[in-house]
C-alpha positions as semicolon CSV with decimal commas, in nm:
position;residue;x (nm);y (nm);z (nm)
1;X;5,764;12,312;11,732
2;X;5,825;12,628;11,920
3;X;5,685;12,915;11,723
4;X;5,942;13,133;11,908
5;X;6,216;12,946;11,748
6;X;6,044;12,989;11,399
7;X;5,961;13,376;11,468
8;X;6,330;13,407;11,530
9;X;6,422;13,149;11,268
10;X;6,250;13,380;10,991
11;X;6,436;13,673;11,125
12;X;6,743;13,552;11,138
13;X;6,691;13,382;10,774
14;X;6,545;13,693;10,580
15;X;6,858;13,883;10,781
16;X;7,152;13,698;10,679
17;X;7,048;13,499;10,348
18;X;6,874;13,841;10,191
19;X;7,056;14,111;10,330
20;X;6,714;14,279;10,497
21;X;6,773;14,454;10,785
22;X;6,630;14,323;11,083
23;X;6,372;14,578;11,212
24;X;6,209;14,457;10,844
25;X;6,265;14,138;10,891
26;X;6,081;14,140;11,216
27;X;5,743;14,345;11,069
28;X;5,763;14,087;10,737
29;X;5,775;13,787;11,035
30;X;5,487;13,926;11,243
31;X;5,269;13,902;10,987
32;X;5,349;13,520;10,910
33;X;5,141;13,264;11,075
34;X;5,406;12,995;11,181
35;X;5,172;12,712;11,155
36;X;5,187;12,768;10,818
37;X;5,493;12,921;10,646
38;X;5,358;12,969;10,296
39;X;5,198;13,214;10,445
40;X;5,520;13,415;10,374
41;X;5,426;13,421;10,082
42;X;5,044;13,657;10,143
43;X;5,249;13,892;10,340
44;X;5,219;14,220;10,094
45;X;5,624;14,191;10,052
46;X;5,647;14,425;9,773
47;X;5,579;14,659;10,072
48;X;5,889;14,634;10,283
49;X;6,162;14,490;10,025
50;X;6,241;14,584;9,644
51;X;6,079;14,371;9,393
52;X;6,467;14,200;9,327
53;X;6,507;14,060;9,657
54;X;6,165;13,925;9,643
55;X;6,270;13,723;9,344
56;X;6,617;13,653;9,503
57;X;6,385;13,524;9,814
58;X;6,160;13,280;9,577
59;X;6,504;13,127;9,490
60;X;6,661;13,085;9,753
61;X;6,381;12,886;9,961
62;X;6,406;12,653;9,681
63;X;6,757;12,535;9,814
64;X;6,721;12,631;10,183
65;X;6,299;12,552;10,239
66;X;6,213;12,819;10,500
67;X;6,084;12,571;10,789
68;X;6,384;12,389;10,832
69;X;6,618;12,687;10,763
70;X;6,452;12,868;10,991
71;X;6,402;12,604;11,255
72;X;6,792;12,563;11,294
73;X;6,876;12,946;11,226
74;X;6,589;12,964;11,539
75;X;6,790;12,756;11,766
76;X;7,111;12,968;11,751
77;X;7,292;12,774;11,401
78;X;7,482;13,025;11,205
79;X;7,386;13,016;10,828
80;X;7,718;12,833;10,744
81;X;7,621;12,564;10,962
82;X;7,263;12,546;10,865
83;X;7,407;12,521;10,490
84;X;7,595;12,202;10,619
85;X;7,317;12,055;10,774
86;X;7,085;12,092;10,462
87;X;7,329;11,995;10,254
88;X;7,401;11,684;10,484
89;X;7,043;11,580;10,547
90;X;6,837;11,722;10,255
91;X;6,575;12,054;10,317
92;X;6,297;11,784;10,403
93;X;6,059;11,937;10,722
94;X;6,054;11,632;10,844
95;X;6,444;11,697;10,965
96;X;6,270;11,972;11,188
97;X;6,078;11,649;11,406
98;X;6,432;11,438;11,390
99;X;6,634;11,754;11,513
100;X;6,399;11,843;11,802
101;X;6,376;11,450;11,884
102;X;6,734;11,395;11,894
103;X;6,976;11,699;11,813
104;X;7,225;11,499;11,867
105;X;7,241;11,332;11,541
106;X;7,387;11,618;11,424
107;X;7,703;11,468;11,577
108;X;7,845;11,341;11,282
109;X;7,894;11,773;11,111
110;X;8,258;11,778;11,190
111;X;8,180;12,138;11,235
112;X;7,987;12,124;11,542
113;X;8,153;12,068;11,803
114;X;8,005;11,865;12,069
115;X;7,995;12,185;12,341
116;X;7,766;12,405;12,078
117;X;7,591;12,107;11,993
118;X;7,523;12,038;12,388
119;X;7,427;12,363;12,436
120;X;7,134;12,405;12,211
121;X;6,967;12,057;12,284
122;X;6,975;12,106;12,626
123;X;6,926;12,476;12,651
124;X;6,724;12,553;12,359
125;X;6,528;12,229;12,293
126;X;6,594;12,132;12,687
127;X;6,682;11,786;12,662
128;X;6,745;11,657;13,014
129;X;7,116;11,648;13,080
130;X;7,092;11,286;13,203
131;X;6,940;11,161;12,837
132;X;7,043;10,855;12,720
133;X;7,098;11,084;12,334
134;X;7,300;11,308;12,509
135;X;7,580;11,023;12,676
136;X;7,543;10,861;12,357
137;X;7,646;11,157;12,142
138;X;7,930;11,217;12,414
139;X;8,064;10,912;12,425
140;X;8,090;10,880;12,032
141;X;8,205;11,258;12,042
142;X;8,468;11,141;12,282
143;X;8,643;10,843;12,080
144;X;8,616;11,066;11,755
145;X;8,855;11,336;11,924
146;X;9,083;11,124;12,137
147;X;9,141;10,945;11,813
148;X;9,194;11,275;11,589
149;X;9,420;11,423;11,848
150;X;9,615;11,120;11,898
151;X;9,642;11,119;11,520
152;X;9,500;10,780;11,583
153;X;9,198;10,593;11,356
154;X;9,122;10,405;11,710
155;X;9,181;10,418;12,074
156;X;9,299;10,107;12,304
157;X;8,962;10,017;12,527
158;X;9,111;10,052;12,881
159;X;9,289;10,383;12,741
160;X;8,915;10,507;12,646
161;X;8,714;10,405;12,975
162;X;9,007;10,577;13,200
163;X;9,033;10,927;13,000
164;X;8,867;11,234;13,134
165;X;8,571;11,327;12,909
166;X;8,428;11,689;12,869
167;X;8,122;11,589;13,050
168;X;8,119;11,388;13,353
169;X;7,997;11,046;13,309
170;X;8,013;10,767;13,573
171;X;8,163;10,438;13,477
172;X;7,855;10,268;13,450
173;X;7,705;10,482;13,249
174;X;7,996;10,474;13,009
175;X;8,022;10,154;12,958
176;X;7,641;10,067;12,916
177;X;7,635;10,347;12,615
178;X;7,937;10,189;12,492
179;X;7,798;9,864;12,452
180;X;7,491;9,990;12,300
181;X;7,674;10,197;12,035
182;X;7,905;9,885;11,929
183;X;7,555;9,662;11,886
184;X;7,447;10,003;11,666
185;X;7,728;9,978;11,497
186;X;7,825;10,332;11,553
187;X;8,141;10,235;11,711
188;X;8,348;9,926;11,641
189;X;8,574;9,747;11,889
190;X;8,832;9,493;11,742
191;X;9,023;9,293;11,990
192;X;9,132;9,556;12,257
193;X;9,112;9,913;11,978
194;X;8,755;10,088;11,967
195;X;8,695;10,262;11,586
196;X;8,436;10,521;11,504
197;X;8,238;10,342;11,256
198;X;8,386;10,575;10,964
199;X;8,765;10,561;11,058
200;X;8,694;10,159;11,068
201;X;8,539;10,180;10,766
202;X;8,757;10,438;10,557
203;X;9,121;10,200;10,715
204;X;8,922;9,878;10,637
205;X;8,811;9,930;10,247
206;X;9,120;10,142;10,120
207;X;9,328;9,850;10,266
208;X;9,062;9,615;10,049
209;X;9,104;9,846;9,731
210;X;9,463;9,874;9,790
211;X;9,509;9,525;9,793
212;X;9,354;9,475;9,464
213;X;9,565;9,761;9,294
214;X;9,904;9,563;9,426
215;X;9,705;9,228;9,289
216;X;9,663;9,398;8,986
217;X;9,962;9,542;8,953
218;X;10,212;9,505;8,620
219;X;10,293;9,619;8,249
220;X;10,045;9,771;8,132
221;X;9,879;9,846;7,789
222;X;9,957;10,231;7,791
223;X;10,320;10,132;7,681
224;X;10,308;9,807;7,493
225;X;10,571;9,694;7,297
226;X;10,797;9,984;7,423
227;X;11,179;9,960;7,467
228;X;11,196;10,174;7,830
229;X;11,551;10,213;7,872
230;X;11,516;10,347;7,460
231;X;11,230;10,593;7,586
232;X;11,401;10,679;7,861
233;X;11,722;10,784;7,717
234;X;11,547;10,967;7,413
235;X;11,371;11,167;7,673
236;X;11,691;11,250;7,816
237;X;11,810;11,377;7,518
238;X;11,482;11,608;7,417
239;X;11,534;11,755;7,744
240;X;11,888;11,833;7,708
241;X;11,731;12,035;7,361
242;X;11,501;12,230;7,593
243;X;11,766;12,323;7,829
244;X;11,959;12,432;7,573
245;X;11,609;12,643;7,457
246;X;11,574;12,820;7,787
247;X;11,371;12,561;7,959
248;X;11,458;12,440;8,359
249;X;11,578;12,761;8,413
250;X;11,511;12,716;8,796
251;X;11,819;12,424;8,788
252;X;12,108;12,405;8,695
253;X;12,261;12,067;8,493
254;X;12,603;11,978;8,417
255;X;12,724;12,042;8,072
256;X;12,375;12,147;8,003
257;X;12,267;11,808;7,979
258;X;11,959;11,640;8,100
259;X;12,020;11,297;8,282
260;X;11,827;11,146;8,514
261;X;11,980;10,980;8,818
262;X;12,015;10,556;8,875
263;X;11,715;10,648;9,081
264;X;11,518;10,839;8,924
265;X;11,547;10,590;8,620
266;X;11,418;10,328;8,877
267;X;11,118;10,574;8,930
268;X;11,021;10,653;8,578
269;X;11,109;10,243;8,443
270;X;10,870;10,151;8,722
271;X;10,604;10,350;8,529
272;X;10,598;10,150;8,241
273;X;10,594;9,853;8,462
274;X;10,323;9,932;8,745
275;X;9,986;10,033;8,762
276;X;10,036;10,130;9,121
277;X;10,383;10,275;9,314
278;X;10,549;10,521;9,512
279;X;10,828;10,787;9,534
280;X;10,933;10,934;9,812
281;X;11,266;11,167;9,898
282;X;11,396;11,412;10,093
283;X;11,382;11,741;9,975
284;X;11,647;11,822;9,660
285;X;11,636;11,454;9,579
286;X;11,425;11,540;9,233
287;X;11,116;11,397;9,317
288;X;10,999;11,750;9,097
289;X;11,221;11,614;8,832
290;X;11,056;11,272;8,838
291;X;10,725;11,385;8,818
292;X;10,767;11,600;8,525
293;X;10,920;11,292;8,337
294;X;10,616;11,113;8,448
295;X;10,372;11,391;8,313
296;X;10,578;11,443;7,983
297;X;10,595;11,091;7,915
298;X;10,196;11,090;7,958
299;X;10,134;11,367;7,719
300;X;10,390;11,214;7,487
301;X;10,090;10,920;7,469
302;X;9,844;11,088;7,441
303;X;9,731;10,986;7,781
304;X;9,474;11,172;7,983
305;X;9,663;11,300;8,349
306;X;9,528;11,428;8,642
307;X;9,777;11,594;8,915
308;X;9,652;11,625;9,233
309;X;9,815;11,807;9,599
310;X;9,633;11,797;9,928
311;X;9,680;12,183;9,964
312;X;9,658;12,485;9,692
313;X;9,973;12,605;9,714
314;X;10,157;12,255;9,643
315;X;9,895;12,229;9,329
316;X;9,989;12,611;9,241
317;X;10,350;12,452;9,265
318;X;10,314;12,125;9,102
319;X;10,146;12,306;8,792
320;X;10,406;12,533;8,716
321;X;10,719;12,293;8,786
322;X;10,509;11,989;8,532
323;X;10,349;12,246;8,277
324;X;10,035;12,093;8,345
325;X;9,694;12,156;8,533
326;X;9,665;12,063;8,903
327;X;9,420;12,106;9,180
328;X;9,373;11,997;9,513
329;X;9,235;11,664;9,592
330;X;8,934;11,784;9,746
331;X;8,852;12,019;9,455
332;X;8,969;11,703;9,209
333;X;8,702;11,474;9,389
334;X;8,420;11,753;9,380
335;X;8,362;11,861;9,711
336;X;8,172;12,121;9,834
337;X;8,225;12,139;10,216
338;X;8,002;11,820;10,268
339;X;7,960;11,585;9,970
340;X;8,217;11,444;9,755
341;X;8,091;11,406;9,376
342;X;8,343;11,187;9,249
343;X;8,345;10,820;9,411
344;X;8,220;10,459;9,349
345;X;7,934;10,596;9,125
346;X;8,103;10,907;8,933
347;X;8,467;10,844;8,885
348;X;8,751;10,996;8,792
349;X;8,833;10,944;8,389
350;X;9,191;10,946;8,391
351;X;9,487;10,725;8,225
352;X;9,749;10,891;8,510
353;X;9,683;10,988;8,844
354;X;9,953;11,144;8,989
355;X;9,971;11,329;9,401
356;X;10,215;11,464;9,504
357;X;10,310;11,624;9,858
358;X;10,103;11,260;9,973
359;X;10,296;11,258;10,338
360;X;9,989;11,503;10,399
361;X;9,713;11,250;10,317
362;X;9,515;11,122;10,615
363;X;9,333;10,798;10,616
364;X;8,973;10,979;10,552
365;X;9,098;11,103;10,229
366;X;9,318;10,852;10,124
367;X;8,961;10,639;10,119
368;X;8,757;10,937;9,948
369;X;9,066;10,873;9,691
370;X;9,061;10,550;9,637
371;X;8,682;10,534;9,582
372;X;8,697;10,757;9,342
373;X;8,957;10,599;9,129
374;X;8,826;10,497;8,724
375;X;8,707;10,169;8,672
376;X;8,890;10,159;8,336
377;X;9,299;10,068;8,301
378;X;9,514;10,358;8,488
379;X;9,869;10,403;8,640
380;X;9,841;10,530;9,040
381;X;10,178;10,730;9,199
382;X;10,199;10,875;9,532
383;X;10,502;11,132;9,550
384;X;10,595;11,268;9,883
385;X;10,906;11,312;10,146
386;X;10,886;10,989;10,398
387;X;11,058;11,187;10,661
388;X;10,775;11,510;10,686
389;X;10,587;11,533;10,974
390;X;10,231;11,278;10,896
391;X;9,882;11,417;10,813
392;X;9,672;11,650;11,038
393;X;9,437;11,398;11,013
394;X;9,424;11,011;11,162
395;X;9,620;10,791;10,991
396;X;10,019;10,833;10,942
397;X;9,930;10,671;10,554
398;X;10,243;10,751;10,331
399;X;10,461;10,579;10,597
400;X;10,269;10,263;10,610
401;X;10,244;10,247;10,293
402;X;10,576;10,216;10,223
403;X;10,679;10,047;10,563
404;X;10,433;9,737;10,413
405;X;10,694;9,609;10,148
406;X;10,381;9,542;9,936
407;X;10,378;9,833;9,718
408;X;10,640;9,920;9,449
409;X;10,858;10,201;9,617
410;X;11,122;10,397;9,470
411;X;11,340;10,570;9,764
412;X;11,536;10,856;9,587
413;X;11,864;10,955;9,819
414;X;12,111;11,174;9,606
415;X;12,074;11,524;9,678
416;X;12,132;11,720;9,332
417;X;12,263;12,019;9,499
418;X;12,249;12,332;9,300
419;X;12,479;12,661;9,390
420;X;12,140;12,838;9,557
421;X;12,040;12,524;9,741
422;X;11,941;12,584;10,096
423;X;12,154;12,492;10,393
424;X;11,799;12,372;10,558
425;X;11,766;12,134;10,283
426;X;12,097;12,008;10,332
427;X;12,075;11,999;10,682
428;X;11,764;11,812;10,697
429;X;11,908;11,509;10,496
430;X;12,207;11,494;10,781
431;X;11,972;11,538;11,057
432;X;11,788;11,255;10,891
433;X;12,068;11,062;10,870
434;X;12,162;11,086;11,270
435;X;12,498;11,326;11,187
436;X;12,567;11,576;11,357
437;X;12,782;11,775;11,089
438;X;12,550;12,078;10,990
439;X;12,604;12,340;10,718
440;X;12,590;12,729;10,752
441;X;12,681;12,862;10,426
442;X;12,419;13,048;10,326
443;X;12,319;13,199;10,654
444;X;11,968;13,020;10,652
445;X;12,067;12,765;10,883
446;X;12,212;12,874;11,186
447;X;12,306;12,622;11,463
448;X;12,348;12,786;11,835
449;X;12,494;12,627;12,118
450;X;12,351;12,673;12,429
451;X;12,513;12,481;12,725
452;X;12,222;12,606;13,021
453;X;11,893;12,502;12,998
454;X;11,741;12,836;13,174
455;X;11,974;13,017;12,890
456;X;11,747;12,911;12,600
457;X;11,479;13,171;12,694
458;X;11,704;13,440;12,728
459;X;11,845;13,361;12,375
460;X;11,497;13,305;12,228
461;X;11,416;13,606;12,280
462;X;11,698;13,768;12,176
463;X;11,638;13,653;11,827
464;X;11,283;13,751;11,835
465;X;11,398;14,078;11,889
466;X;11,600;14,115;11,610
467;X;11,389;13,978;11,423
468;X;11,103;14,180;11,499
469;X;10,993;14,385;11,117
470;X;11,065;14,024;10,957
471;X;10,784;13,721;10,924
472;X;10,922;13,448;11,109
473;X;10,757;13,167;11,314
474;X;10,828;12,982;11,685
475;X;10,830;12,609;11,663
476;X;10,915;12,475;11,994
477;X;10,859;12,134;12,204
478;X;10,621;12,096;12,448
């Protein structure tokens, strides 16, 4: 272990974790035996820092052991990346030797780019440029990166071999190290498709769990003996009373009467008869009303409801509209940036699980969610807009689930147009249907016809100049 790296790392440790000035940190580090870091406690620390910082240092070394943390900081990783690595691999001192021998073992940490890792490996730890460790890490990273950029879980073998790489690698070396990674199980070759083991596992096991959900689907015990039509009718009556009592202020109801459409009733009926189903619809088709109905009905039966959405904003909106706590999927599953607390060994304790804005969910997040499903009886509902852009991460999950034809699915199509309904909402339906009849009554959707392509930029500049004092965004095809 390079003593210069450790010396530098101790200085960074004291500075970043304890806010000790670097000049003072250098003085303290100068008295530490770099072969025995426990000698830090033999230094007269109270001559340099106050007692409360000594206590903070003692506490910090329990969560961030000095040797591995100082080593990681010393090889130029940031405190944040150092935290992630220690959470991922643990803080045992053997981590130092493992990284010294093969720094590319860190390639699985998403927050570390290959470019950064390669710089640390070759310039700081002096790994040879032609090292097999380097080339194998490059091949694995390139496959994962290509799949992510293309929104897929796999890349075709021939396309991958002929694609440009971030670091030059000969065709024979590429084939050699690709073969080794396949033998080691880090890359999966299925037919002509290449997967990283993580993506392959997420897709394969998600499919198995969903198949099991489909096979076990049917009327559950939560609503045993209930007349569904009568129950829905009773719910509509209660909500009509709530409307007249001041609830549902954000929507206008004809005659102040709450009434579900036939499509919405079908979705609610499905809730009584299936353990797993999907509800989709464009904006304004009543997905929120269905979601709230499912929550209200669950509460009326004293069922434990878990509401989730992919983003904080979506979760907040979901909680407000349903009158029930909601959180992000990551938070509900106890994700701390590295570790998912919820999973096969610690499942969710819920009777009803509803995931809104499901089009944003990618394959990896779906896999984590499915792993955490309760081992007892439960109902799982995915709600989303199938016409939205697919998730940022790989896997067009919602579209593929609904197009499979295997999962109970209700598509809401009727627009519940309110007086304040945006023309954007109305026109999204028109465009989705392939109609060219667009509305411009609210002045929030303006369609401009420009005959000459060269005039597009001029018009765009004119519009942007008019919006200088407003919050605006430009979306343009490439």
